[in-house]
XYZ file of C-alpha atoms in Angstrom:
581
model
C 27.383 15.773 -32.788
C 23.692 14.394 -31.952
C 23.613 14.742 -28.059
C 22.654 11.026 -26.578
C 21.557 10.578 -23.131
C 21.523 6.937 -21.019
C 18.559 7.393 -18.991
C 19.077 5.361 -15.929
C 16.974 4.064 -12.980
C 16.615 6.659 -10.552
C 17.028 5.839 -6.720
C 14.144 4.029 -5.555
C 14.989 3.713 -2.197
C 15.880 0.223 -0.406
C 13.739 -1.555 -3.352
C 16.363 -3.689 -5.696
C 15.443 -6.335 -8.553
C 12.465 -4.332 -8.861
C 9.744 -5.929 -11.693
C 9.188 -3.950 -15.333
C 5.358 -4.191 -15.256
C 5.093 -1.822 -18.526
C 7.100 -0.240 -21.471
C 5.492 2.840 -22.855
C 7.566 3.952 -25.493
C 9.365 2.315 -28.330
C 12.159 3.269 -30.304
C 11.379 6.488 -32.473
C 8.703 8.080 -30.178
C 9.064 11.513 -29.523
C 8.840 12.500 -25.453
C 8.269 15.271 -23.887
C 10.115 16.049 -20.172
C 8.173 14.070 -17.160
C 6.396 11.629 -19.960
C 6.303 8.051 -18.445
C 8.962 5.642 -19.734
C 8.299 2.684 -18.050
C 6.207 1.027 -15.147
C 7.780 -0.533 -12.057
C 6.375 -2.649 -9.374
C 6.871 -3.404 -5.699
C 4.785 -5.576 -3.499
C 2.783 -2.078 -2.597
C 2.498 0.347 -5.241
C 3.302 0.541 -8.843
C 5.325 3.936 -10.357
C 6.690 5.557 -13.480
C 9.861 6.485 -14.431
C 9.684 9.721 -16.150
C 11.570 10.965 -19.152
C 14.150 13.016 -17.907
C 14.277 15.495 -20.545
C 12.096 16.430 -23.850
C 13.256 14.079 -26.741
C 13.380 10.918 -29.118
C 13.794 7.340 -27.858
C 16.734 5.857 -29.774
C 17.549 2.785 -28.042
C 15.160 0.260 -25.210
C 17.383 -1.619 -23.033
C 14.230 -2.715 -21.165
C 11.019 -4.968 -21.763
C 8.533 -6.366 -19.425
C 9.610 -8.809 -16.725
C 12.841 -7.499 -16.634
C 14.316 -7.216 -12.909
C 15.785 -3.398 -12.810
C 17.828 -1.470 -9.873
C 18.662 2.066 -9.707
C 21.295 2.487 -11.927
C 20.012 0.085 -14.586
C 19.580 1.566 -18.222
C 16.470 1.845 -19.187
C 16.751 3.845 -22.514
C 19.142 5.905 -25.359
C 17.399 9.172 -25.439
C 18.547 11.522 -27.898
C 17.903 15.230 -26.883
C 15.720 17.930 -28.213
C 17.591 20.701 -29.378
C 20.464 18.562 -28.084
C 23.844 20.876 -29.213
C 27.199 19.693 -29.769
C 28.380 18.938 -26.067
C 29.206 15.728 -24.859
C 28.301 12.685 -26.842
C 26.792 10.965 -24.016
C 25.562 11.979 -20.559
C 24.458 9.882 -17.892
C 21.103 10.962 -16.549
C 19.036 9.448 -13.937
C 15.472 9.670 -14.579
C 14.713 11.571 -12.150
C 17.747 14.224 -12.140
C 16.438 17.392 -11.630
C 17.751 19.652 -9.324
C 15.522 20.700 -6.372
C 14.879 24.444 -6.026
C 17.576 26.350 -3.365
C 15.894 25.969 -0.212
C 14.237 29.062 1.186
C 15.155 31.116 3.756
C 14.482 29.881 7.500
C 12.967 33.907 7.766
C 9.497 34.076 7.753
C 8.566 36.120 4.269
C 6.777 39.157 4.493
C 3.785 37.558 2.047
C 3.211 35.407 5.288
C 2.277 38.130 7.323
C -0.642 38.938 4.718
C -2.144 35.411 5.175
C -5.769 34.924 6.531
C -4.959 32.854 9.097
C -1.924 31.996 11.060
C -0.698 28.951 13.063
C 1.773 27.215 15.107
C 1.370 24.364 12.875
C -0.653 23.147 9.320
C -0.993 19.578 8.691
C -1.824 19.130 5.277
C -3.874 15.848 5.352
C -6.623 14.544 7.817
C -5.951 10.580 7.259
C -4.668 8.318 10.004
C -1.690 9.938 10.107
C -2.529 13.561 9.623
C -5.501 13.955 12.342
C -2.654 11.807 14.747
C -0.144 14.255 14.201
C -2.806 17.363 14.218
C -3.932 15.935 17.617
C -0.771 15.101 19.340
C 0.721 18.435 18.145
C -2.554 20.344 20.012
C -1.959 18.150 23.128
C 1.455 19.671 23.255
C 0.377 23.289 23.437
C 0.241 24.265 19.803
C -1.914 25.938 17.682
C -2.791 23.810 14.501
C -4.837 24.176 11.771
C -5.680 21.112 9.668
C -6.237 20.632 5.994
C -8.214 17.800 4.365
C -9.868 17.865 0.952
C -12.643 15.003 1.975
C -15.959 16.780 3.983
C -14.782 14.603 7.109
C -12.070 13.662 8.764
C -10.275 10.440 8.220
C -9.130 10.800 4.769
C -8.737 8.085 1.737
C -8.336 5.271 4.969
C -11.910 6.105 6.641
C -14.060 7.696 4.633
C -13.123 5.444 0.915
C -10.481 2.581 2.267
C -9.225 0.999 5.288
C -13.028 1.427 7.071
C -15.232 0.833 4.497
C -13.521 -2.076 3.102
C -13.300 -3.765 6.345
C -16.689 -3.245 7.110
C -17.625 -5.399 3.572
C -15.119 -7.929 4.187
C -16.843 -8.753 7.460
C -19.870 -8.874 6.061
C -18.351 -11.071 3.132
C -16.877 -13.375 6.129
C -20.185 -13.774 7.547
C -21.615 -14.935 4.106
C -18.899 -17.418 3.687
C -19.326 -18.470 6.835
C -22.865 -19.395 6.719
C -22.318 -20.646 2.738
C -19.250 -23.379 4.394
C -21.168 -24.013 7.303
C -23.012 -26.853 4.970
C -20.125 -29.051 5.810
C -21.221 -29.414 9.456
C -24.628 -30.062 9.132
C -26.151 -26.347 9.424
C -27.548 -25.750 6.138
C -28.439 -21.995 5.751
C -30.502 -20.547 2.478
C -28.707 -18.448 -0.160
C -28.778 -14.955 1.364
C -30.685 -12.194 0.276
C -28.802 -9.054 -0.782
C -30.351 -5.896 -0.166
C -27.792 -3.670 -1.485
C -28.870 -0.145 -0.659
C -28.983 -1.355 3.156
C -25.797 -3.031 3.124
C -24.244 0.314 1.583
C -26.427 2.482 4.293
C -24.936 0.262 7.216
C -21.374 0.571 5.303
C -21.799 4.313 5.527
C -23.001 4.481 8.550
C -19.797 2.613 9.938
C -17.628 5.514 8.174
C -20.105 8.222 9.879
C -19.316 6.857 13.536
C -15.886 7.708 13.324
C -15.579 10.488 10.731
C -18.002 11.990 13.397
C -15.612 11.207 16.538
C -13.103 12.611 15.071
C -14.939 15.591 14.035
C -15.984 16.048 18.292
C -11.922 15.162 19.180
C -10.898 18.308 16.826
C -13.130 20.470 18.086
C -12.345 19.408 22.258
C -8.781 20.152 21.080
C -9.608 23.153 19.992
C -8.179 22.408 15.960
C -9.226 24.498 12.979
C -10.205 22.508 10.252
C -10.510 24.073 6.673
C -12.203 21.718 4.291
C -10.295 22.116 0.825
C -7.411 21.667 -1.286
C -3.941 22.878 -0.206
C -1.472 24.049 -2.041
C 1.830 25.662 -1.032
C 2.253 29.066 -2.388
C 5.650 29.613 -0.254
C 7.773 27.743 2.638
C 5.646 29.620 5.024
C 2.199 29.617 3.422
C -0.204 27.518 2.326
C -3.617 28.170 0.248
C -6.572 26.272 0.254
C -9.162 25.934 -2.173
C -12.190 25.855 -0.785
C -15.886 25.875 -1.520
C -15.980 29.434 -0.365
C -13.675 30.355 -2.181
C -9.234 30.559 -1.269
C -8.001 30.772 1.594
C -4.630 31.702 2.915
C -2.395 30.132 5.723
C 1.104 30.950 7.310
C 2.806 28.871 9.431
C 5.768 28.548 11.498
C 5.867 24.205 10.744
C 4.006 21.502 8.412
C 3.130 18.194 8.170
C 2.501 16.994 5.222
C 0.157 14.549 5.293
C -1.414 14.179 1.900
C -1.128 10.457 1.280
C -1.620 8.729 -2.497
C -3.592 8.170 -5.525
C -4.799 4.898 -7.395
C -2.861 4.001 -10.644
C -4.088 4.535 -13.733
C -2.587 2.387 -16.342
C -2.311 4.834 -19.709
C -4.994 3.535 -22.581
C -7.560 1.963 -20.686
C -10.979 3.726 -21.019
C -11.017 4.945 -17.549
C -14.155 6.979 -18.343
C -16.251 4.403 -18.867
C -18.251 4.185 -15.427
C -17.758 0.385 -15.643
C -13.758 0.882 -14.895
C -13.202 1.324 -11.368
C -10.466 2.171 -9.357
C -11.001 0.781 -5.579
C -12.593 3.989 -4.442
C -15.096 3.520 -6.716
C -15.475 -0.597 -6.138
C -16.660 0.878 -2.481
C -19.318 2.459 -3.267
C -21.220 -0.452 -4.246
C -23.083 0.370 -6.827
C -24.442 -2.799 -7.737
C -23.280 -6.598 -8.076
C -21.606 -7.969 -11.442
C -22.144 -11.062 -13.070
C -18.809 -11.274 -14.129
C -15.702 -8.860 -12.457
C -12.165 -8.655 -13.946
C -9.408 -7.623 -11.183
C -6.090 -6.183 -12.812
C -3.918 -6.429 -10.044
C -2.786 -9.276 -7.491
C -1.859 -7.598 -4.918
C -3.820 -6.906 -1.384
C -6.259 -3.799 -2.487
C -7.305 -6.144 -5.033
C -7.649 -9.321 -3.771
C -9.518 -7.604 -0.815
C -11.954 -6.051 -3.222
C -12.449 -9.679 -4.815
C -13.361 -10.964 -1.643
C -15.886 -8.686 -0.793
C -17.723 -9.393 -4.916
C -17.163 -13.194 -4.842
C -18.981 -13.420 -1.702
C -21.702 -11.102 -2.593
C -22.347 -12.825 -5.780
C -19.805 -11.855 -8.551
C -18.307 -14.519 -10.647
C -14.062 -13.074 -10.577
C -11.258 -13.320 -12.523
C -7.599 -12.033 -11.361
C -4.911 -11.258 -13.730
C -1.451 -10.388 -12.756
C 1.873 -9.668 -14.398
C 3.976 -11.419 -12.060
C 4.293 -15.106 -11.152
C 2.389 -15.020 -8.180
C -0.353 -13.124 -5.504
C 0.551 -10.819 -3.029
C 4.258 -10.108 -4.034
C 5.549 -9.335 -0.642
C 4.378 -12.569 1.045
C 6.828 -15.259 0.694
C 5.241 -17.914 -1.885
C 4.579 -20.505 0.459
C 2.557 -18.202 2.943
C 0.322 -17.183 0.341
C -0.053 -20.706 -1.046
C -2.900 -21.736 0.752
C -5.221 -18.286 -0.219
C -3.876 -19.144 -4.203
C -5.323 -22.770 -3.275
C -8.512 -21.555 -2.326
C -9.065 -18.873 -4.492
C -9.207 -21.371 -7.128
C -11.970 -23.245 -5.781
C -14.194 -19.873 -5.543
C -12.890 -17.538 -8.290
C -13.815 -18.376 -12.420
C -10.289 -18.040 -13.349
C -6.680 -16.604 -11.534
C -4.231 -15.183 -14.712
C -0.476 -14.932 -13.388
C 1.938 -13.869 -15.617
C -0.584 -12.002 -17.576
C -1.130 -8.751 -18.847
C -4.028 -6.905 -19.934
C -3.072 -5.341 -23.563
C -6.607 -3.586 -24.315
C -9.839 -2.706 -23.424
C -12.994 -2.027 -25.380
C -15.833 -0.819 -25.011
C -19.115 -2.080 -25.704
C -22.841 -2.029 -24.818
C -22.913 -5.016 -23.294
C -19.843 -5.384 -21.128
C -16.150 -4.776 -21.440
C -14.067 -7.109 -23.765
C -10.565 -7.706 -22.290
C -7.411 -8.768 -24.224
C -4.698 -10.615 -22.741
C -0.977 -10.994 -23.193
C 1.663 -14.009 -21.319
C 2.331 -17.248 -22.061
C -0.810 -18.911 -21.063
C -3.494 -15.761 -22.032
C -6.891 -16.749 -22.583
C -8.744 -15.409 -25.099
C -10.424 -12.561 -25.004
C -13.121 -12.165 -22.137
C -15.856 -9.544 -21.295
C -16.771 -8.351 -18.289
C -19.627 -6.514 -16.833
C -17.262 -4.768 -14.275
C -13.369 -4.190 -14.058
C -11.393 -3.171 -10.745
C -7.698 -1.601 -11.836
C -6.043 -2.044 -8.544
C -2.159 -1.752 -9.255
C -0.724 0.316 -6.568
C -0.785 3.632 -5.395
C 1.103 6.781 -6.609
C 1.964 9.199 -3.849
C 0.919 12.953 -4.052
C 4.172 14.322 -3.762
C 3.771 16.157 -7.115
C 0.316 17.833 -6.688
C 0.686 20.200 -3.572
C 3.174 22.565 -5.369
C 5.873 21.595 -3.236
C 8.022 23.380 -5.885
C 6.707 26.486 -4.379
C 7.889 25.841 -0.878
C 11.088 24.390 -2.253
C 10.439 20.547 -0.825
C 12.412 18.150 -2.681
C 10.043 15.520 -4.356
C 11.170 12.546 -6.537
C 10.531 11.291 -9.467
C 7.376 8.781 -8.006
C 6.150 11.654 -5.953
C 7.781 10.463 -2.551
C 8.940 13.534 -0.289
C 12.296 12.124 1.432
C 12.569 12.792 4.886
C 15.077 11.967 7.903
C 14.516 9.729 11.090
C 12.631 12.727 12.206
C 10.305 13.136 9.492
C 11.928 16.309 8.167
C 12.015 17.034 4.182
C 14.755 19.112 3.256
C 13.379 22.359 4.495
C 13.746 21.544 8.199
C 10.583 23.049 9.580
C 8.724 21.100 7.281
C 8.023 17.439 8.269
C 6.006 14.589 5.870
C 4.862 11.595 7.099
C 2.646 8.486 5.676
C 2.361 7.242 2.300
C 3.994 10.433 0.831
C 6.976 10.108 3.064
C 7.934 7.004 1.354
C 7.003 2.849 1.473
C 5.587 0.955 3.302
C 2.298 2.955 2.304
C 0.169 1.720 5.446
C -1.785 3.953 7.769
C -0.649 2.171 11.046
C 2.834 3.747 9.734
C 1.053 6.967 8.773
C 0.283 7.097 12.695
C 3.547 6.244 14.189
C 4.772 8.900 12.313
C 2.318 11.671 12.669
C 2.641 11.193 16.647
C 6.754 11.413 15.586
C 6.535 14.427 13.731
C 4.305 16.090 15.811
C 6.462 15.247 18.846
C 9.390 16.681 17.411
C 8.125 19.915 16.905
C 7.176 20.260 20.110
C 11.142 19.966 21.352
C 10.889 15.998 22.178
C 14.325 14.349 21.337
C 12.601 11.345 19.533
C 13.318 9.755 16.262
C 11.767 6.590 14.131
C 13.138 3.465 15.624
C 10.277 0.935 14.706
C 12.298 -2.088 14.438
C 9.438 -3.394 11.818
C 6.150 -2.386 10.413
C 3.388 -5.397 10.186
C 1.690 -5.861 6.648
C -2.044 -7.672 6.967
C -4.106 -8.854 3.570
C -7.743 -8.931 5.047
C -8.550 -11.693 2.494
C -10.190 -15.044 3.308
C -7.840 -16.483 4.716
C -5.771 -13.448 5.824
C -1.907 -13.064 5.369
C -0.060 -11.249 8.207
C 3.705 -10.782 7.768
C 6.700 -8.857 9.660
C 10.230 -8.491 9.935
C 12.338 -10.732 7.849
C 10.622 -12.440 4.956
C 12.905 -15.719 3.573
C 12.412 -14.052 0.596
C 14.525 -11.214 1.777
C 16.753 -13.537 3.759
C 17.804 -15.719 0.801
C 18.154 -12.401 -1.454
C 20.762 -10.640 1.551
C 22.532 -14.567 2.071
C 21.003 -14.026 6.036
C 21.905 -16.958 8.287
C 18.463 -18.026 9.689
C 16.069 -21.352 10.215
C 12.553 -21.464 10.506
C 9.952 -23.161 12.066
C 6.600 -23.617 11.228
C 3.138 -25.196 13.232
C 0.452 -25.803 10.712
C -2.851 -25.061 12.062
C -4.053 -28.783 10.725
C -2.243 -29.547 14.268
C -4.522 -26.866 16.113
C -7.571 -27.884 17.655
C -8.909 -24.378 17.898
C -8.419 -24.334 13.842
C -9.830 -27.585 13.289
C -12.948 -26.514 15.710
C -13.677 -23.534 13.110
C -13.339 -25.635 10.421
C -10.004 -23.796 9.004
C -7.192 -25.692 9.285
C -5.638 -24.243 5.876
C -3.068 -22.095 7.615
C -0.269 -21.886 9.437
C 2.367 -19.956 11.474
C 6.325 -19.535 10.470
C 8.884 -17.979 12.601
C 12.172 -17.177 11.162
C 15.203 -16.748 13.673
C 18.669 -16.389 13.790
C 20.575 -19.235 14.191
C 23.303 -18.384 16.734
C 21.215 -16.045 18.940
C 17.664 -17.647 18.634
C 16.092 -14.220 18.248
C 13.295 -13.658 16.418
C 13.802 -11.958 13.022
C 10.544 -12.579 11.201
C 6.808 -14.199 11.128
C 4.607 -14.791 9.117
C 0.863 -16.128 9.280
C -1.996 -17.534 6.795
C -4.918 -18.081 8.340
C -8.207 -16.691 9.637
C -7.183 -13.497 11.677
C -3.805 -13.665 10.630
C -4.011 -9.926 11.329
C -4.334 -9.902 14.828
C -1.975 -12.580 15.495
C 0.893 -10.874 13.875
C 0.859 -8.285 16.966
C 2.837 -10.286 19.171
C 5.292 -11.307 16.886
C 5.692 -7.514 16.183
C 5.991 -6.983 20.070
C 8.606 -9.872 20.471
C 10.591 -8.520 18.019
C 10.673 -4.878 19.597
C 11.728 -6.326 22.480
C 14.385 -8.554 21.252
C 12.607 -11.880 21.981
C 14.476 -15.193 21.812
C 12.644 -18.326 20.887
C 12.545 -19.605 24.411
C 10.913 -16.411 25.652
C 8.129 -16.604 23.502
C 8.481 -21.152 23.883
C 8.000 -20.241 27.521
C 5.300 -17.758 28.057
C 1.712 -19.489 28.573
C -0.703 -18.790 25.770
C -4.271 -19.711 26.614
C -5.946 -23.223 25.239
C -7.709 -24.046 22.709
C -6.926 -20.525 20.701
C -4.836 -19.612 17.312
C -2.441 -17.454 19.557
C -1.376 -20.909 20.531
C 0.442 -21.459 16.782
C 2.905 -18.812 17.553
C 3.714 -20.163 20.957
C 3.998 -24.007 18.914
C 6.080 -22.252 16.062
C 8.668 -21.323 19.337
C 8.459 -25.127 20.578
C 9.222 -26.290 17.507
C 12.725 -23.895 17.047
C 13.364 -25.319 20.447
C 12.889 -29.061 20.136
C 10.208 -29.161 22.720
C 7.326 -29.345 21.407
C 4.360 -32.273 22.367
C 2.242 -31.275 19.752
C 3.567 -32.828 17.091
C 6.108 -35.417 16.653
C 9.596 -33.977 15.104
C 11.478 -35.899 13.169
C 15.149 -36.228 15.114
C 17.761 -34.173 14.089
């Protein structure tokens, strides 16, 4: 009989309800093993489930919005070359057996290798040059790997750095734009492009350069080039001088993620960018379409609408910034609206064509516009780890089916003197989580009896106004029926708000109702991202309400909104009058 397969969410880690962004097959297409079946969307990074064998789609049980978990069918699949077996087999889409793990035993081949060292860290991003330095202040020998001329990887040298840099500079135009409203009225501002791009760079040179001195003090090789595992004890890298060849006795794998591509859009057309390519600033749209509402996005529309660019934001889900609880990202929605052309939720982008005088955009949802061109468009849907590209076959690393490397509390992958840390170890794919576990990994090898025990890792959108979260969202709390209240000081209330003229945000503390710990914050407002730290240090250290009600925060400031937040949990604040209970 025909052989029929249910293809099946694979496991996607602690993500449930998960959002179908994207069908890409229908019933009747052929596949071939590894082609994409569908697209799936957290709040940081969209990925495909693969096909899990070669064959023809004979059923969908999927479309777009749908709400999926692993487990959940996604598609009949009836088998190439299927043979009279079973008439149905249940196969996860990602159900292929990881190679036998090698032996512990050095191979001989490694003893043939170019170089040797204590340890290779594959990566030189946040958390690869971390773990390459703390590794080298523990006594070992380390060579380190990283594709990019300098150190600092994707994050400094085409990311986290760069983009920060514009956004200030997009602050201080904003600034002096809104500053109208108290009687300083500035002129437009003049944009000299090539020297806002030379002082951009020249931010990125700083500390690729440091880092470049701190290498060489600690005495670490650094090969620039692509790696590649050619065994669990070697590594190659392809470098401008040709390969090169390195054993090792441990590994970090540090090699971090990609941008998205969504299949069918003319991605060789030099007006498609991917966020690597909105940083290099090429020149300033009239009109800029960004495909993706998340925070890579929205950051990237900051830093255009402020320099000139007229934007427009499409999404496929019902709101911005997914991972933010809907209130808490209200207030940016709100004034968004005011400064961008047009915000599409509940959209999707069908096609794209191109012609000589811009890019003409259809749209699918309920309430699609018509179809737009644009001078410019940003794809900024996520990030796909690189789990898949550093022939981690070879070394016999188990890799799923997004291109995550699983690892234990100790960063270890399945071949226990090989660790991976950062965005290819799994979400949240942040660099201040690349670095906690870089110093981890590298701390382990050196015989320290440490594991991850980060109680919570802080997310920050560096939009206008920022969005800090940590811990508990209610969003989470409703979905896992936690007990908790809230309380929340809005910053209308906060003289040091009102003084800057942004009094849009506000602070929300979630705790648990028997104890009065804290279990979550969250924060809209300007420099949301700073003030999230202490929340993040309250929670590490198990603080109650009353311990943060009770600790003096200095006046006027907007640290002052967390310390209100507290007085309002515990009925004692002046600041505002409470309605009794």
């Amino acid at each position: 009989m025909t052989k029929l397969i249910k293809v099946e969410v694979p496991d996607i880690g602690d993500f449930k309800d998960v959002s179908v962004i994207e069908v890409l097959v229908e019933p009747g297409d052929a596949v071939e093993k590894e082609s994409p079946l569908i697209t799936l969307e957290t709040d940081k990074a969209s990925m495909e489930v693969p096909s899990p064998q070669a064959g023809v789609i004979k059923e969908l049980h999927v479309q777009v919005g749908d709400k999926v978990s692993q487990g959940a069918l996604i598609a009949m699949l009836q088998a190439a070359h299927s043979t009279p077996d079973k008439a149905v087999d249940h196969v996860s889409a990602s159900q292929d057996a990881p190679p036998p793990a090698p032996s512990e035993k050095q191979p001989a081949s490694a003893q043939r290798a170019e170089m040797h060292a204590e340890v290779v860290v594959l990566g030189a991003g946040p958390g690869g040059y971390t773990a390459a330095f703390r590794v080298a202040d523990l006594g070992k020998q380390v060579v380190l790997v990283e594709r990019y001329s300098t150190l600092g990887g994707v994050c400094l040298n085409v990311g986290c750095i760069p983009s920060k840099a514009l956004l200030h500079i997009a602050k201080v135009i904003t600034e002096a734009e809104e500053i109208g409203q108290q009687g300083i009225v500035l002129g437009k501002p003049k944009i000299a492009i090539d020297k806002l791009r030379a002082w951009k760079d020249s931010v990125v040179g700083k500390l690729t350069k440091g880092l470049a001195t701190l290498a060489k003090q600690r005495k670490v090789a650094v090969i620039q080039g692509v790696g590649h595992f050619i065994s669990s004890h070697m590594i190659e890298v392809r470098t401008e001088q040709g390969v090169k060849t390195v054993s090792f006795d441990h590994c970090i794998i540090a090699a971090g993620s990609g941008a998205v591509r969504i299949p069918g859009f003319p991605h060789d057309d030099a007006r498609m960018m991917d966020s690597t390519d909105a940083l290099q600033l090429i020149d300033i749209p009239r009109r800029m379409l960004v495909i993706g509402g998340g925070i890579i996005g929205l950051e990237m529309a900051t830093v255009y609408n402020a320099l000139g660019s007229q934007i427009s934001i499409v999404e496929q889900l019902d709101q911005l910034m997914p991972g933010a609880d809907r209130d808490v990202v209200k207030p940016l929605h709100k004034r968004l609206l005011k400064r961008y052309e047009a915000i599409h939720l509940n959209t999707k982008v069908s096609k794209i064509d191109t012609e000589k005088k811009g890019l003409k955009v259809y749209f699918e949802g309920h309430d699609a516009p018509e179809p737009q061109t644009y001078d410019r468009i940003l794809v900024a849907v996520g990030r796909r780890p690189n789990g898949k590209v550093i022939g981690a076959e070879n070394a016999g690393i188990q890799v799923d089916e997004r291109g995550f490397i699983p690892v234990d509390q100790q960063m270890r992958t399945n071949i226990p003197h090989i660790y991976a840390i950062g965005d290819i170890a799994g979400e949240p794919m942040l660099a201040h989580k690349a670095t906690y576990e870089g110093k981890l990994a590298a701390e382990v090898i050196a015989g320290h009896k440490v594991a991850f025990d980060a109680r919570t890792i802080p997310s920050v959108a560096y939009t206008d106004p920022e969005i800090a979260w940590m811990g508990l969202t209610e969003t989470e709390a409703n979905k896992r029926s936690i007990d908790y209240e809230k309380a929340v000081f809005p910053w209308a209330a906060s003289g040091r708000a009102l003084a800057m003229g942004r009094d849009e945000g506000f602070t929300k503390l979630l705790f648990d109702k028997h104890s009065r710990k804290l279990l979550g914050a969250s924060i809209v407002g300007v420099q949301a991202g700073d003030l999230i730290a202490e929340t993040v240090l309250a929670l590490e250290m198990g603080a109650d309400m009353q311990d943060i009600g009770l600790t003096i925060h200095p006046h006027p400031t907007l640290s002052e909104t967390v310390f209100f937040s507290a007085e309002i949990a515990e009925g004692t604040i002046t600041d505002l009058l409470l309605p009794k209970r």
